[in-house]
Short mmCIF file of C-alpha atoms in Angstrom, two decimals:
data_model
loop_
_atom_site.label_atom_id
_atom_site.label_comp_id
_atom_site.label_asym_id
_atom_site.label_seq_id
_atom_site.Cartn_x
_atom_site.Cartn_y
_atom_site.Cartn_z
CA UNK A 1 4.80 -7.68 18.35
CA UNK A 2 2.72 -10.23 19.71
CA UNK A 3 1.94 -13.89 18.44
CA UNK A 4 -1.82 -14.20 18.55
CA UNK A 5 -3.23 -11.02 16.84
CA UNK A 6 -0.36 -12.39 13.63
CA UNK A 7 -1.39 -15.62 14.21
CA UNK A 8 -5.22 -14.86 13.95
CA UNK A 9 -4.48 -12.50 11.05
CA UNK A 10 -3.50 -15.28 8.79
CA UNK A 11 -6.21 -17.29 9.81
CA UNK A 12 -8.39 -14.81 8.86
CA UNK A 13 -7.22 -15.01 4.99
CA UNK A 14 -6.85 -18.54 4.83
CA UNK A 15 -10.68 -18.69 5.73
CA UNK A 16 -11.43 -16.11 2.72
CA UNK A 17 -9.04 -18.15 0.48
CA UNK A 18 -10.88 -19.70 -2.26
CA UNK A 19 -11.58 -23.52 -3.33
CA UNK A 20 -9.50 -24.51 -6.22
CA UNK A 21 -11.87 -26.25 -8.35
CA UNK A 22 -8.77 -27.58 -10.66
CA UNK A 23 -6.97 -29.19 -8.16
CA UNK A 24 -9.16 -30.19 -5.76
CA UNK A 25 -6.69 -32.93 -3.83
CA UNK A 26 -3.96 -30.39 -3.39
CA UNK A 27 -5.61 -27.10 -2.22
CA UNK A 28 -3.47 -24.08 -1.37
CA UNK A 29 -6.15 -23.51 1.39
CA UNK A 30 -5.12 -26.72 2.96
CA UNK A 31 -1.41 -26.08 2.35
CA UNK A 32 -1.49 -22.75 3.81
CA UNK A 33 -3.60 -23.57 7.22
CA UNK A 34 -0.59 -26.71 7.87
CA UNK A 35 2.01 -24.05 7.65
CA UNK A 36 0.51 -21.78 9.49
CA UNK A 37 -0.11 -24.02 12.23
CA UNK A 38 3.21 -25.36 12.18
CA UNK A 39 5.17 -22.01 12.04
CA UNK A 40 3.15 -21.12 15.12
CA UNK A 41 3.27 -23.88 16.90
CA UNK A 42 7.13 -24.26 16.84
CA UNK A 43 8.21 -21.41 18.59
CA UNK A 44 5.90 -21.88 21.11
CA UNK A 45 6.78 -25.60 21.76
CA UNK A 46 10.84 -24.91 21.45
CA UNK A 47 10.58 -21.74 22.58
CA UNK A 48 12.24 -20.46 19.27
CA UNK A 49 11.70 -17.09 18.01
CA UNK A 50 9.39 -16.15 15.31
CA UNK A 51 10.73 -14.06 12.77
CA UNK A 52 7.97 -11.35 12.61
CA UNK A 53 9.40 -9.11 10.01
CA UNK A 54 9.19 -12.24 7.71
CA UNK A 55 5.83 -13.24 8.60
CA UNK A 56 4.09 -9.71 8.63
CA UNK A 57 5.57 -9.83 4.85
CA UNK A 58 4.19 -13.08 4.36
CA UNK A 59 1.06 -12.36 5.18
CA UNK A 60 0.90 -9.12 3.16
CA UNK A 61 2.03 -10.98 0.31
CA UNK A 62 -1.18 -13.37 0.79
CA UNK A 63 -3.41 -10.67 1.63
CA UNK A 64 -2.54 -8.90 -1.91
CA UNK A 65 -3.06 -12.16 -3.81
CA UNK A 66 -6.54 -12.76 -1.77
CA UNK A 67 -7.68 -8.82 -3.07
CA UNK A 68 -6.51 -9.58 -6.55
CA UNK A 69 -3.92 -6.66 -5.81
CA UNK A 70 -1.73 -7.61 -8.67
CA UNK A 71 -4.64 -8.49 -11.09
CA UNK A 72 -6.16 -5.16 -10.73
CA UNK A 73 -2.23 -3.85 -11.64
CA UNK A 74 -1.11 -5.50 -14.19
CA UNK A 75 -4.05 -7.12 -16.44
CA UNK A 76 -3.66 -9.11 -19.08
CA UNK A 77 -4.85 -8.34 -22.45
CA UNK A 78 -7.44 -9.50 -24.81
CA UNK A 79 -4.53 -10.41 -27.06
CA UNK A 80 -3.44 -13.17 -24.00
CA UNK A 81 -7.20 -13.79 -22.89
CA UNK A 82 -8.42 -14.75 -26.96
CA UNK A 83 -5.28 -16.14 -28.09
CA UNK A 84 -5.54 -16.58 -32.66
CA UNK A 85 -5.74 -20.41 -32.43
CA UNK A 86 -8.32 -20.69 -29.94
CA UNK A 87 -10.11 -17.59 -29.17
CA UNK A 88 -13.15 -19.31 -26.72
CA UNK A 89 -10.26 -21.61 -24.81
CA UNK A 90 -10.71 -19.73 -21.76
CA UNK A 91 -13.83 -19.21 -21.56
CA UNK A 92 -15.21 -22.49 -22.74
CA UNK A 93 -12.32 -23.87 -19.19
CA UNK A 94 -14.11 -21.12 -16.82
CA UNK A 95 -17.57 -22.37 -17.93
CA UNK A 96 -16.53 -26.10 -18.22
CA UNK A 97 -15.00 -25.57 -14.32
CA UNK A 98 -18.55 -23.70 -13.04
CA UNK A 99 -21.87 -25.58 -12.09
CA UNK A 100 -24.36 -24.89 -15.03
CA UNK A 101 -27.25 -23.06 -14.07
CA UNK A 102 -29.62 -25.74 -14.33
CA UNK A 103 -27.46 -28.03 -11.52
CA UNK A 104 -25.48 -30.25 -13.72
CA UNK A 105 -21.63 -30.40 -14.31
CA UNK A 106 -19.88 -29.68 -17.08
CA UNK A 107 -17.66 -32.09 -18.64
CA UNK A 108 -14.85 -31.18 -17.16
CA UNK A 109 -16.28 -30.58 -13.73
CA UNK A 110 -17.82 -33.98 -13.69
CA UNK A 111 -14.07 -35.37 -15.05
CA UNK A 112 -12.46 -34.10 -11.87
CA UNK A 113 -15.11 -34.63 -9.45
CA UNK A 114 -14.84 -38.52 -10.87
CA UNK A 115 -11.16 -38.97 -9.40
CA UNK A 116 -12.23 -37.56 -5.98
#
């Protein structure tokens, strides 16, 4: 197996990885592209091998998160979505996190885009 067509694989589904709007400073996407650029880069520049078995896996394991693989398998319940104490929590955080329609923040949007 070669190194570029892996390589560009995983750089394909870090570019489709999505924003996270609750952690802005420490983003996955960010995380993911040093690693990948590392692991690549290393066995090129020490002329190490790459273990391809592990990163074919790796990047299957990615690709199923990115497709909401294990979502779409194993969903959680109203029971879990509505919890007793606070049925709206999770929806009022989802709509707090989104842009309101007219182009303002939410509170909570505007509280985490303040410590940017």
């Amino acid at each position: 197996m070669e190194i570029q067509p892996l390589y560009r694989s995983f750089l394909k589904v870090i570019q489709k990885w999505p924003a996270d709007k609750v952690r802005p400073t420490r983003d996955l996407k960010q995380v993911l592209t040093t690693r990948v650029e590392e692991t690549f880069r290393k066995p090129l520049a020490n002329e190490a091998q790459l273990d391809f078995v592990k990163a074919q896996k790796e990047l299957t394991a990615l690709e199923k998160l990115l497709n909401n693989e294990f979502k779409e398998k194993y969903p959680l319940s109203e029971k879990i979505l509505s919890p007793a104490s606070n049925p709206e929590y999770y929806t009022s955080l989802v709509n707090s996190l989104k842009d309101k329609k007219d182009g303002s923040k939410g509170f909570l949007a505007k509280l985490l885009s303040q410590k940017e």
